[in-house]
PDB file of C-alpha atoms in Angstrom:
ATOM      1  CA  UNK D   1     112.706  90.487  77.547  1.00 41.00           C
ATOM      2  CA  UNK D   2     113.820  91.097  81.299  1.00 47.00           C
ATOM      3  CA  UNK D   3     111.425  92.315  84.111  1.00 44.00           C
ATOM      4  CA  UNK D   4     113.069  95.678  83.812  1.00 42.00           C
ATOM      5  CA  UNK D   5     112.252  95.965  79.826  1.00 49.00           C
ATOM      6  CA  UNK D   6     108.570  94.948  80.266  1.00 90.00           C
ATOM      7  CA  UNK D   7     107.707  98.376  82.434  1.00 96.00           C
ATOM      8  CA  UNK D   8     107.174 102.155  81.182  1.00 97.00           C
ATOM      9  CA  UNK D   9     105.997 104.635  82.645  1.00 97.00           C
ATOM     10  CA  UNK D  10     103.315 107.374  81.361  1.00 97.00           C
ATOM     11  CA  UNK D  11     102.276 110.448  82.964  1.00 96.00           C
ATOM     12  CA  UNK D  12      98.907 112.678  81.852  1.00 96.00           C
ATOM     13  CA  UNK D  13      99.830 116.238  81.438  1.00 96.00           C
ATOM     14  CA  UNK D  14      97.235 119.487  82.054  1.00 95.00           C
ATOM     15  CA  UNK D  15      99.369 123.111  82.800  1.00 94.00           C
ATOM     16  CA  UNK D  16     101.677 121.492  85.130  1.00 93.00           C
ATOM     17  CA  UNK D  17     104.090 123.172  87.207  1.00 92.00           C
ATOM     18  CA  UNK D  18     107.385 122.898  85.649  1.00 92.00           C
ATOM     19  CA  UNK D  19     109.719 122.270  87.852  1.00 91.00           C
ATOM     20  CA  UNK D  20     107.707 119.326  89.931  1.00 90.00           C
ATOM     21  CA  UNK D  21     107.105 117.792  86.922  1.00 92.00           C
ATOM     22  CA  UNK D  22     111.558 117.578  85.849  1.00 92.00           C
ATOM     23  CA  UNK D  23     111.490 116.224  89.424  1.00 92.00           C
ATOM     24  CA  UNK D  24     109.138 113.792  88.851  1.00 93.00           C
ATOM     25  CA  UNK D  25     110.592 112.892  85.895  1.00 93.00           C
ATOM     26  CA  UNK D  26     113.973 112.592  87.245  1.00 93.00           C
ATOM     27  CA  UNK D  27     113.073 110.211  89.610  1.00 94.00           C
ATOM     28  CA  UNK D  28     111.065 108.055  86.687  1.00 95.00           C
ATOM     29  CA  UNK D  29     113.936 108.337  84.397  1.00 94.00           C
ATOM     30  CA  UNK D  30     116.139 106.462  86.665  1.00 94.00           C
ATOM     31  CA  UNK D  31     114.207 103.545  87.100  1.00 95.00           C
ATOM     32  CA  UNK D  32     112.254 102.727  83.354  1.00 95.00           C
ATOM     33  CA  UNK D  33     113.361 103.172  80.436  1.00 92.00           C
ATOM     34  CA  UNK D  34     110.712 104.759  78.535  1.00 95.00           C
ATOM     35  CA  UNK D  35     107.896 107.590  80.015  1.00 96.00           C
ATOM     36  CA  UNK D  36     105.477 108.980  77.758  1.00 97.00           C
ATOM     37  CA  UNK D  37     103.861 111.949  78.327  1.00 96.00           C
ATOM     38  CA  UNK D  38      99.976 112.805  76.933  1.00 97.00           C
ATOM     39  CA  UNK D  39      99.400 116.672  77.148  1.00 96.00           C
ATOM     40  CA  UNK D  40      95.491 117.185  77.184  1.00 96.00           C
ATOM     41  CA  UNK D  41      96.303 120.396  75.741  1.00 94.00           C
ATOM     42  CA  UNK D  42      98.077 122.378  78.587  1.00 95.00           C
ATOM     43  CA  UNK D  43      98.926 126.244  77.848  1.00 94.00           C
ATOM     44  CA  UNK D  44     102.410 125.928  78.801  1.00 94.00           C
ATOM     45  CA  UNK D  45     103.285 122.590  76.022  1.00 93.00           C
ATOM     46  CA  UNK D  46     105.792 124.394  74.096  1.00 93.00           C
ATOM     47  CA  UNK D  47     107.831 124.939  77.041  1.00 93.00           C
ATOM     48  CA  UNK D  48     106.829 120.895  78.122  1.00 92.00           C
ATOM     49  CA  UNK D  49     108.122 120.080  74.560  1.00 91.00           C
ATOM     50  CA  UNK D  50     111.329 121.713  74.626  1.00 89.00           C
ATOM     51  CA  UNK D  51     112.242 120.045  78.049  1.00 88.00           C
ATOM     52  CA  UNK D  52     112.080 117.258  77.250  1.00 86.00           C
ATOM     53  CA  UNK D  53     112.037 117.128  72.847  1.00 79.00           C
ATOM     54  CA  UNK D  54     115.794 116.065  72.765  1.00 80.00           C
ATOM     55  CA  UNK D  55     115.863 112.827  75.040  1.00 86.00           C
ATOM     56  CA  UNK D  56     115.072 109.280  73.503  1.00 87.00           C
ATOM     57  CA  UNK D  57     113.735 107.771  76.280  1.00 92.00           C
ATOM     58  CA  UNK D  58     111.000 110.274  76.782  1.00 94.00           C
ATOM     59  CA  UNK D  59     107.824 110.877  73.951  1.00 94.00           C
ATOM     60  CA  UNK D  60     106.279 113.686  74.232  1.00 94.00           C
ATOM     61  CA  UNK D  61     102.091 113.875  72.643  1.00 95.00           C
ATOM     62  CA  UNK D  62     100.302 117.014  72.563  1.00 95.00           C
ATOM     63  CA  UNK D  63      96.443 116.720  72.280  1.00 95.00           C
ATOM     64  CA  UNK D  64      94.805 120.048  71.370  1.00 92.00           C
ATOM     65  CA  UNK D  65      91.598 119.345  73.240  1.00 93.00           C
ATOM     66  CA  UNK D  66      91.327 118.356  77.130  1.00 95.00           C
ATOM     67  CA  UNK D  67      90.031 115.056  77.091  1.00 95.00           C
ATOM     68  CA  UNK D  68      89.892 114.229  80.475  1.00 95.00           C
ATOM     69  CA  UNK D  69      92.065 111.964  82.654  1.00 96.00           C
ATOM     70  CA  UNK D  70      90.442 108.593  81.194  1.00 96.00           C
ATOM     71  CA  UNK D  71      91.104 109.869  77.699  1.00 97.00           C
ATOM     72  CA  UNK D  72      94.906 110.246  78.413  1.00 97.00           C
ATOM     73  CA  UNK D  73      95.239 106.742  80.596  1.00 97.00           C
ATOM     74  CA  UNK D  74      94.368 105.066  77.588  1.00 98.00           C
ATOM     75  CA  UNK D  75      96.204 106.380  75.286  1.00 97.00           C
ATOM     76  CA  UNK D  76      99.085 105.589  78.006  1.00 97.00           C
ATOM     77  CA  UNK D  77      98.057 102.351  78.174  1.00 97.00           C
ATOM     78  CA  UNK D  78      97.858 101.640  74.258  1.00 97.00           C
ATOM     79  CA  UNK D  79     101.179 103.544  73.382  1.00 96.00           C
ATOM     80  CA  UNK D  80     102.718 101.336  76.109  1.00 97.00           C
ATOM     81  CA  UNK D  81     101.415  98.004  74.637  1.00 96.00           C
ATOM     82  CA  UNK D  82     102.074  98.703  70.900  1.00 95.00           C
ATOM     83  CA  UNK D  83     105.747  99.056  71.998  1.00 95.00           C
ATOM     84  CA  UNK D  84     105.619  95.751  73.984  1.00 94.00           C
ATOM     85  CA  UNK D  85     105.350  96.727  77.176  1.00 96.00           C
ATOM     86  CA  UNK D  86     103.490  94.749  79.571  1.00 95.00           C
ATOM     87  CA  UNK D  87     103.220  96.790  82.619  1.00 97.00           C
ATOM     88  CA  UNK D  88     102.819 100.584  82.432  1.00 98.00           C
ATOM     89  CA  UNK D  89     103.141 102.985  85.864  1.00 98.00           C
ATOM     90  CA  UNK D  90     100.831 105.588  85.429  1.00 97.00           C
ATOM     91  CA  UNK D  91     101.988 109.113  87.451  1.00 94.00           C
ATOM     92  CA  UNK D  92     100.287 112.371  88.523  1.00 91.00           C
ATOM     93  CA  UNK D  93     102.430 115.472  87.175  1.00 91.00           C
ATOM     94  CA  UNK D  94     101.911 116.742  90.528  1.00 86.00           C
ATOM     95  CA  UNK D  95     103.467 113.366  92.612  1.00 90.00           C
ATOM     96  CA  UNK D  96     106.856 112.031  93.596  1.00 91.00           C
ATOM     97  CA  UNK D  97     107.458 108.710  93.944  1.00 93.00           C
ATOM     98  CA  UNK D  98     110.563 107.072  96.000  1.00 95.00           C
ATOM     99  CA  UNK D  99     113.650 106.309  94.118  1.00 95.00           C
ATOM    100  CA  UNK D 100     113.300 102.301  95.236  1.00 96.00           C
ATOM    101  CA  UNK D 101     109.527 102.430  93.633  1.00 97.00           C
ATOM    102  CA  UNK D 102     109.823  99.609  90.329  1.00 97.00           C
ATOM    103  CA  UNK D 103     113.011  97.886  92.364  1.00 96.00           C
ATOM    104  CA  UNK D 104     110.564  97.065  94.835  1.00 97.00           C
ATOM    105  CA  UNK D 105     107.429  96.344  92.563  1.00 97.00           C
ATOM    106  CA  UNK D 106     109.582  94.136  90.146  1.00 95.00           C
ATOM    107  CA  UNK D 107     108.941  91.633  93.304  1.00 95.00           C
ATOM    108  CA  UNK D 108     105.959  90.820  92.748  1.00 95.00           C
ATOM    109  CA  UNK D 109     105.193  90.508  88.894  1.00 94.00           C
ATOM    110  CA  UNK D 110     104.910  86.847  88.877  1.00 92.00           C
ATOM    111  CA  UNK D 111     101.169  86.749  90.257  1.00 94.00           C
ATOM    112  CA  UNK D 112      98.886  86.518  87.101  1.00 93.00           C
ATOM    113  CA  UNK D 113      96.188  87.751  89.523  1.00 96.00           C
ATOM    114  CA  UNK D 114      97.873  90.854  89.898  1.00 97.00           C
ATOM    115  CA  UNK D 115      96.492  93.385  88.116  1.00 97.00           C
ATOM    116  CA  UNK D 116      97.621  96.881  89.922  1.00 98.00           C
ATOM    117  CA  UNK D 117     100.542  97.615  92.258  1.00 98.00           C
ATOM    118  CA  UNK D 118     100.182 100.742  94.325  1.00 97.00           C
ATOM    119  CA  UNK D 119     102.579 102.252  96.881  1.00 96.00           C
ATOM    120  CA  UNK D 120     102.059 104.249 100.600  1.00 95.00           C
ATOM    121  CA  UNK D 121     100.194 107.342  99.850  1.00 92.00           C
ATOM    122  CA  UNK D 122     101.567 110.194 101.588  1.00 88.00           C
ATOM    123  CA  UNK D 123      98.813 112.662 100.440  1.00 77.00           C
ATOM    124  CA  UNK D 124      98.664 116.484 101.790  1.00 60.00           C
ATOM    125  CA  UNK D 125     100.719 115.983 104.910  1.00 64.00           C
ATOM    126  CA  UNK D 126      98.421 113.625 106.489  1.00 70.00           C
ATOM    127  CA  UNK D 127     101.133 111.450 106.795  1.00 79.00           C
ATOM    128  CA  UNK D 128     104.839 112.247 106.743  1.00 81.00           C
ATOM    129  CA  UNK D 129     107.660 111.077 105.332  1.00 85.00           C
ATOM    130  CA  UNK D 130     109.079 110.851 108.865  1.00 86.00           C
ATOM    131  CA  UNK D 131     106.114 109.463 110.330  1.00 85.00           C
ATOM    132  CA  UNK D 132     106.509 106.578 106.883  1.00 89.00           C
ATOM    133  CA  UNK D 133     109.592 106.042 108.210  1.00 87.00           C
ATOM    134  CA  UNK D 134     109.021 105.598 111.719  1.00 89.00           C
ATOM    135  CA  UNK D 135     105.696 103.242 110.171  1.00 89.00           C
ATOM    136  CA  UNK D 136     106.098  99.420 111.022  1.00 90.00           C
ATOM    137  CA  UNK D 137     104.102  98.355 107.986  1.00 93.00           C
ATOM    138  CA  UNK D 138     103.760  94.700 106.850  1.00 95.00           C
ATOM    139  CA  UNK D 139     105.602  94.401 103.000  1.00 95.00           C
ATOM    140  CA  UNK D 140     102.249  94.201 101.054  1.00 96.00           C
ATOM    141  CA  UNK D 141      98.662  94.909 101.671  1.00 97.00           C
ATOM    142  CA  UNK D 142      95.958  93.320 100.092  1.00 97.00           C
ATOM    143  CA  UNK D 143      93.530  95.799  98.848  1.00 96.00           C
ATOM    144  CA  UNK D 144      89.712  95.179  98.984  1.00 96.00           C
ATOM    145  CA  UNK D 145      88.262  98.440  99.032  1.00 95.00           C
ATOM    146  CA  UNK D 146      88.010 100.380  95.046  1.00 95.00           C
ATOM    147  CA  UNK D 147      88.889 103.772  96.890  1.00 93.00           C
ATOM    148  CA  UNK D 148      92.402 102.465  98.535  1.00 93.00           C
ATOM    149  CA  UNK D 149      94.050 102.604  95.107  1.00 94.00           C
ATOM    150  CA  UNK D 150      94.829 105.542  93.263  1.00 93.00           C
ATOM    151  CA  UNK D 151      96.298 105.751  89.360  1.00 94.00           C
ATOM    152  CA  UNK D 152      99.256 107.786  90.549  1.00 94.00           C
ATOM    153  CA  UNK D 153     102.258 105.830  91.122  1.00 95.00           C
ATOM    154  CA  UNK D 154     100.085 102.315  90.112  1.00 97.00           C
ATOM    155  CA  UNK D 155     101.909  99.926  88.093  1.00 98.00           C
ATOM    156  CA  UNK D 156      98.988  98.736  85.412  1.00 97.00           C
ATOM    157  CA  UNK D 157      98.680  95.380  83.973  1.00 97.00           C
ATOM    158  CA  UNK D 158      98.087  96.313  80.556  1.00 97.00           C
ATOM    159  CA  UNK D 159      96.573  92.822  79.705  1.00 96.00           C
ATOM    160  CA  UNK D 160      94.543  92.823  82.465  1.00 97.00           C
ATOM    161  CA  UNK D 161      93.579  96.332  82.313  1.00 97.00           C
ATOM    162  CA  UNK D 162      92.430  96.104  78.406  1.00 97.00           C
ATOM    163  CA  UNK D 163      90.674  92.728  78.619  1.00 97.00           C
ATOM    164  CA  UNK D 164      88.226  94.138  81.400  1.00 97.00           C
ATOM    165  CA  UNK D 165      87.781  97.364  79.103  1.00 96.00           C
ATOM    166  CA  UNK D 166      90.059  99.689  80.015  1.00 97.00           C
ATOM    167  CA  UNK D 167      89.750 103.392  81.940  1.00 97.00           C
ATOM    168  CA  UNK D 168      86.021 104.682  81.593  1.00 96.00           C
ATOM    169  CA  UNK D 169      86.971 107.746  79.572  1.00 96.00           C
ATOM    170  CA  UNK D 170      82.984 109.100  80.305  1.00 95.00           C
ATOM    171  CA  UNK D 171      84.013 110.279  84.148  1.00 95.00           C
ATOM    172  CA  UNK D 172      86.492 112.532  82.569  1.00 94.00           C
ATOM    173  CA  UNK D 173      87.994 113.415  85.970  1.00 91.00           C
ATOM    174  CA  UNK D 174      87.704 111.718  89.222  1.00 92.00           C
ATOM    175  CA  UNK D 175      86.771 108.532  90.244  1.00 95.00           C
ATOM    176  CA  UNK D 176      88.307 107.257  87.095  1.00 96.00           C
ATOM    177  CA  UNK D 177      90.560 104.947  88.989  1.00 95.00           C
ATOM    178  CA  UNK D 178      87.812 104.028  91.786  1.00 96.00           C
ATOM    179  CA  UNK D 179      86.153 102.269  88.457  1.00 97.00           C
ATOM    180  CA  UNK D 180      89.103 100.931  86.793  1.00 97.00           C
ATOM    181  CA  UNK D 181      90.052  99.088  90.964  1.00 97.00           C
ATOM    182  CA  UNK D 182      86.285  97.926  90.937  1.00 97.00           C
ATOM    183  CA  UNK D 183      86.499  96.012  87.463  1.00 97.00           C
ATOM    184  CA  UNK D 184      90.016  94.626  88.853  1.00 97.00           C
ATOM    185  CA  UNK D 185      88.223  93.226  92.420  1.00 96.00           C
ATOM    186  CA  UNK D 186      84.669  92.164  90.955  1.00 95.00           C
ATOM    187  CA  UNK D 187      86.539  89.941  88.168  1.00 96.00           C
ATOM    188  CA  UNK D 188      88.676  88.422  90.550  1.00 96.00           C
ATOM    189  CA  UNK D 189      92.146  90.139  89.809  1.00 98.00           C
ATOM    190  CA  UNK D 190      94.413  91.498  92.657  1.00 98.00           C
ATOM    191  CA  UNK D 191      95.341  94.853  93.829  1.00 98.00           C
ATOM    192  CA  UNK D 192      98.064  94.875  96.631  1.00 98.00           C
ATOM    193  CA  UNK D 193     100.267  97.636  97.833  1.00 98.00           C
ATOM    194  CA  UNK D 194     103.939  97.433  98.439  1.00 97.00           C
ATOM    195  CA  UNK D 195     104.545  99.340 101.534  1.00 96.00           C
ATOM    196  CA  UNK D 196     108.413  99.390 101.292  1.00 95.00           C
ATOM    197  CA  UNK D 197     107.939 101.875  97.971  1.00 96.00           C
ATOM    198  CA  UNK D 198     105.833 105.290  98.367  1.00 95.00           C
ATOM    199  CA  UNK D 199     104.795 108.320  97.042  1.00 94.00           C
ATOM    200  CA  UNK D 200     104.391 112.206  97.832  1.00 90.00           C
ATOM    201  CA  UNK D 201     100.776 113.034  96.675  1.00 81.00           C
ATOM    202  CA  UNK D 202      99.076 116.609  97.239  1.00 65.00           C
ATOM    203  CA  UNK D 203      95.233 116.122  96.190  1.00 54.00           C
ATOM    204  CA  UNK D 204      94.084 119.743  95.801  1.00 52.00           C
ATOM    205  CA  UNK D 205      95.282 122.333  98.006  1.00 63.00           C
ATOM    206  CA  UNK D 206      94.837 121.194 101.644  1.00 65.00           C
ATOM    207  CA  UNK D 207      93.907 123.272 103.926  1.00 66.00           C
ATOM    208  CA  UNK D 208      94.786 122.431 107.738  1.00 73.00           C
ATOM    209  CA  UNK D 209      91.719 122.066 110.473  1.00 72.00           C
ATOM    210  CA  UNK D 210      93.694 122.971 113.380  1.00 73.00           C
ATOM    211  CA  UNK D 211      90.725 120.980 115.786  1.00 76.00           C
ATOM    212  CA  UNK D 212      91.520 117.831 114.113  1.00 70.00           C
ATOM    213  CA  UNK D 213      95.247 118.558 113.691  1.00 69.00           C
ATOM    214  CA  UNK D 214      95.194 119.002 117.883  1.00 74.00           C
ATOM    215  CA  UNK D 215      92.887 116.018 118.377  1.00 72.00           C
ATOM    216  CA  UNK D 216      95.628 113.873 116.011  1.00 71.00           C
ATOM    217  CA  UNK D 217      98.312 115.310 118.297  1.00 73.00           C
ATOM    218  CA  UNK D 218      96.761 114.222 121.382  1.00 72.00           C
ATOM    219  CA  UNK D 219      95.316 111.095 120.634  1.00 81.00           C
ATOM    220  CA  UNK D 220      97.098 109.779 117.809  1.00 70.00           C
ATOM    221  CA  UNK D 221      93.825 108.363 116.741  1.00 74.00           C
ATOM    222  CA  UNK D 222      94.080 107.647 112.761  1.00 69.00           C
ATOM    223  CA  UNK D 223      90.397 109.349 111.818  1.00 74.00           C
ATOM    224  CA  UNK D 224      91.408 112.764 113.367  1.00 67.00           C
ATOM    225  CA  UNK D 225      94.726 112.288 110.954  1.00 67.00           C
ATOM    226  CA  UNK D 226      92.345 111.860 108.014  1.00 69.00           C
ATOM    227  CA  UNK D 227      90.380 114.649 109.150  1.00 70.00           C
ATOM    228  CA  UNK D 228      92.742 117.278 110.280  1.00 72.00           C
ATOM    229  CA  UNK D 229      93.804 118.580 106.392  1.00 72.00           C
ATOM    230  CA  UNK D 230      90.657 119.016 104.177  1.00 73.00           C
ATOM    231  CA  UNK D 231      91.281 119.196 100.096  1.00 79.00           C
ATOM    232  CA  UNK D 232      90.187 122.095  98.706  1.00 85.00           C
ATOM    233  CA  UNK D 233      88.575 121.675  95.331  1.00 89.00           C
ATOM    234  CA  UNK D 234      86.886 123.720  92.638  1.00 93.00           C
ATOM    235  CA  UNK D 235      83.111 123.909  92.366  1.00 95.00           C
ATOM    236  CA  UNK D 236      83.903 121.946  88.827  1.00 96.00           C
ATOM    237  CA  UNK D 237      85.474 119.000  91.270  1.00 94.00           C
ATOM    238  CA  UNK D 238      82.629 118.858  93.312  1.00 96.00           C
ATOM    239  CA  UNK D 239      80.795 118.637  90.427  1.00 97.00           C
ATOM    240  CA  UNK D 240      82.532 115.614  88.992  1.00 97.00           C
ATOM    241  CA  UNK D 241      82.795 114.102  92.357  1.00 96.00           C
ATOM    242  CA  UNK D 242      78.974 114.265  93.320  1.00 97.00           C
ATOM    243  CA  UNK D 243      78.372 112.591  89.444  1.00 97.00           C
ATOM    244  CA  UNK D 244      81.098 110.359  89.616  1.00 97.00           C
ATOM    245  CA  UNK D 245      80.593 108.551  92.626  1.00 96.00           C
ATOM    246  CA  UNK D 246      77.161 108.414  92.030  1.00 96.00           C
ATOM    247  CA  UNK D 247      77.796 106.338  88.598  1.00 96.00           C
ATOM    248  CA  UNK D 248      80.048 104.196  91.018  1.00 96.00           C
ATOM    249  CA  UNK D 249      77.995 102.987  92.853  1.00 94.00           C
ATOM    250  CA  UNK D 250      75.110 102.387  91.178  1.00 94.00           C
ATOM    251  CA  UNK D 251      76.880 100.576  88.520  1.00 94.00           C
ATOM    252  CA  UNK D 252      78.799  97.992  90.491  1.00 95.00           C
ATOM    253  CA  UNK D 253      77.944  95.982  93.667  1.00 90.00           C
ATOM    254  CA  UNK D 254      81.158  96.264  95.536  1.00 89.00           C
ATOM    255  CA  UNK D 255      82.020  99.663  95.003  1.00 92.00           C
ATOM    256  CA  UNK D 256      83.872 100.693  98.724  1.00 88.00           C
ATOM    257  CA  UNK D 257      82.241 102.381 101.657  1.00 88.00           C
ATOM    258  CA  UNK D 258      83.496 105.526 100.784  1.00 89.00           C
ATOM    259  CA  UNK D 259      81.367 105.786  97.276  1.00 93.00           C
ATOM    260  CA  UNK D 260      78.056 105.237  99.911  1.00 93.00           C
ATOM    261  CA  UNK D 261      75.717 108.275  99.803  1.00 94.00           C
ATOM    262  CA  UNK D 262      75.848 108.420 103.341  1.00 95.00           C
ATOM    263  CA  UNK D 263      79.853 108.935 103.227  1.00 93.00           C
ATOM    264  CA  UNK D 264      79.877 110.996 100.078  1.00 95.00           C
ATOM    265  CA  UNK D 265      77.006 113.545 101.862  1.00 96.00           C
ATOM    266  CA  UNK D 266      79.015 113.710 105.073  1.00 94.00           C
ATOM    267  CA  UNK D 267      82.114 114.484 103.266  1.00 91.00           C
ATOM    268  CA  UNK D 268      80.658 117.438 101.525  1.00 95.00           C
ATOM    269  CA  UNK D 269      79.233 118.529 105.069  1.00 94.00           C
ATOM    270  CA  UNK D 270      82.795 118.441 106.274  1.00 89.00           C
ATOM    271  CA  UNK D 271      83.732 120.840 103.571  1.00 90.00           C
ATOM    272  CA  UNK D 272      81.335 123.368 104.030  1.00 92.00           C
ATOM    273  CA  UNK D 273      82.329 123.331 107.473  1.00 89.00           C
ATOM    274  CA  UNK D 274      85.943 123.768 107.449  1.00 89.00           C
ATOM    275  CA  UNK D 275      86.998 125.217 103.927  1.00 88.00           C
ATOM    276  CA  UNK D 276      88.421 128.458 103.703  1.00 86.00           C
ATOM    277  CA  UNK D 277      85.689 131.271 104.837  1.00 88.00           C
ATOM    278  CA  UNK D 278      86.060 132.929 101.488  1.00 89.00           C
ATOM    279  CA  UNK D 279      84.135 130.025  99.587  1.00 92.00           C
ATOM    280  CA  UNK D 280      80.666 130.299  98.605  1.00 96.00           C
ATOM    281  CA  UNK D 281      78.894 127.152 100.365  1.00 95.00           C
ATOM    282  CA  UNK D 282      75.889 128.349  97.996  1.00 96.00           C
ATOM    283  CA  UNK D 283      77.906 127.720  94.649  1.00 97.00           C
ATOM    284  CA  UNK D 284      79.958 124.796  96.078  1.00 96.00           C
ATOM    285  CA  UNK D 285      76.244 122.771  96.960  1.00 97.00           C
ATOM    286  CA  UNK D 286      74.979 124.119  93.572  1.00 97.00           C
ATOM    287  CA  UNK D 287      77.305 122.146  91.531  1.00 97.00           C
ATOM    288  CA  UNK D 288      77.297 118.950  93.959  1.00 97.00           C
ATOM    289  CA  UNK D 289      73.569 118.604  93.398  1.00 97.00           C
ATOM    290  CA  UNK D 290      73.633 119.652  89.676  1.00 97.00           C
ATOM    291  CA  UNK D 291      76.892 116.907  89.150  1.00 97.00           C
ATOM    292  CA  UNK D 292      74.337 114.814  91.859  1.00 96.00           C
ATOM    293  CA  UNK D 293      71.430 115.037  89.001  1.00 96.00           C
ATOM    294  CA  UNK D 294      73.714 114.703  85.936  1.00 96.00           C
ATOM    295  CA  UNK D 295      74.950 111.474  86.872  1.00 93.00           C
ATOM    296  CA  UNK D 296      71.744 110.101  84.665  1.00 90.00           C
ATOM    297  CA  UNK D 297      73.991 111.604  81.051  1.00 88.00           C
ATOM    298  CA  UNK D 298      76.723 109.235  82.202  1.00 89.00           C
ATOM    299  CA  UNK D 299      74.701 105.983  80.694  1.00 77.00           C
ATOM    300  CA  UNK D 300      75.254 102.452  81.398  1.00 64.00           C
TER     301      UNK D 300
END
């Protein structure tokens, strides 16, 4: 079997917005030959399923319950390696990747070390697409911090990824691949990202901080470019965050800077002081500290 036969893609599905996800898939369809799609029981499936119900190359599974991101990875990952796939790219619904994305990842399969290929983020405007292009980037970075890879647009090793125990399905949402990229780096595998592949990524709904956005202008400095669009979650995100990167780092050694409690508390501070004024800081601290507290119901 060829390079090109060995990789699928797989995309987990909750109420996604129809017409980004046909333009995701379009994009995907023109560079694997298989994408399966796990539903973790979105409201809107039947018109999912009838999309896409008459093409070959695309399966289509509809789980009743919401299971959690985890959950669906794996059952990516195992549909892909009963069918004999080796290497499974695992997408957002919500992301689009470039149309050179596998062409350029198929480079680099021949490393047994490597165990996940990610490509430039360009998440919530932070960076552009003409700013990318303007980028003079080296071909691949080497990834040593767990919080520089995320699972959208990652090619998996699905060897790799099952011998050291697959996605922790307990985290349910976020963090999920912070845990997966620590098992990778603390047993020795690599993580590197291609730079001459990317991939259009909004995280929430960002919400512009016009003092950072004017700072970025003037200096060019590459913190005021992180800073100047915030992500807006739910209260239910902040709960999962505040648990999940709690579990992070207290279960493994070299879990990233940005899992510290120091980082995690000053990143919460920088939401309450620039989300929108019509959030309640009360509610948003409320569940931080209750997902903060619940981290214990996680286990080992």
């Amino acid at each position: 079997m060829s390079a090109s036969k060995k990789i699928c893609a797989g995309i987990v599905l909750y109420n996604p917005e129809i017409e980004l996800l046909k333009k995701n898939i379009s994009i995907l369809e023109k560079q694997v030959e298989k994408i399966y799609l796990f539903d973790n029981g979105s409201s809107n499936n039947n018109e999912i399923k009838n999309l896409f119900n008459n093409k070959n190359e695309i399966s289509y599974f509809f789980n009743k319950q919401n299971k959690g991101i985890g959950y669906g990875l794996n059952w990516l990952i195992n549909r892909a390696d009963e069918n004999g796939y080796t290497w499974c790219l695992t997408m957002d619904q919500d992301s689009i990747c470039s149309d050179n994305l596998i062409y350029e990842y198929k480079k680099h399969l021949k490393d047994k070390r490597v165990a996940l290929i990610s490509p430039f983020v360009l998440n919530n405007d932070k960076v552009t697409l003409n700013e990318y292009n303007n980028m003079k980037l080296p071909e691949v970075t080497e990834i040593t911090d767990p919080m520089d890879c995320i699972t959208s647009a990652c090619l998996t090793n699905i060897p790799i990824v099952k011998k050291l125990g697959m996605f922790n399905e307990k985290l349910f949402i976020d963090f999920v691949d912070s845990d997966i990229n620590c098992k990778v780096l603390n047993n020795g595998y690599r993580i590197i990202q291609i730079n001459d592949a990317y991939m259009i990524q909004q995280m929430g709904k960002g919400h512009k901080v016009k003092t950072f956005e004017w700072l970025f202008n003037k200096t060019h400095k590459n913190i005021f470019r992180r800073l100047k669009v915030a992500t807006v979650y739910t209260d239910q995100r902040l709960y999962y965050s505040s648990r999940n990167s709690r579990y992070i780092r207290n279960t493994y050694k070299d879990h990233g800077r940005r899992t510290g409690l120091g980082f995690m508390f000053a990143y919460y501070c920088y939401f309450t002081l620039f989300y929108p004024k019509n959030r309640s800081r009360f509610s948003m601290w409320k569940a931080i500290i209750k997902g903060f507290k619940d981290y214990k119901e996680l286990g080992d």
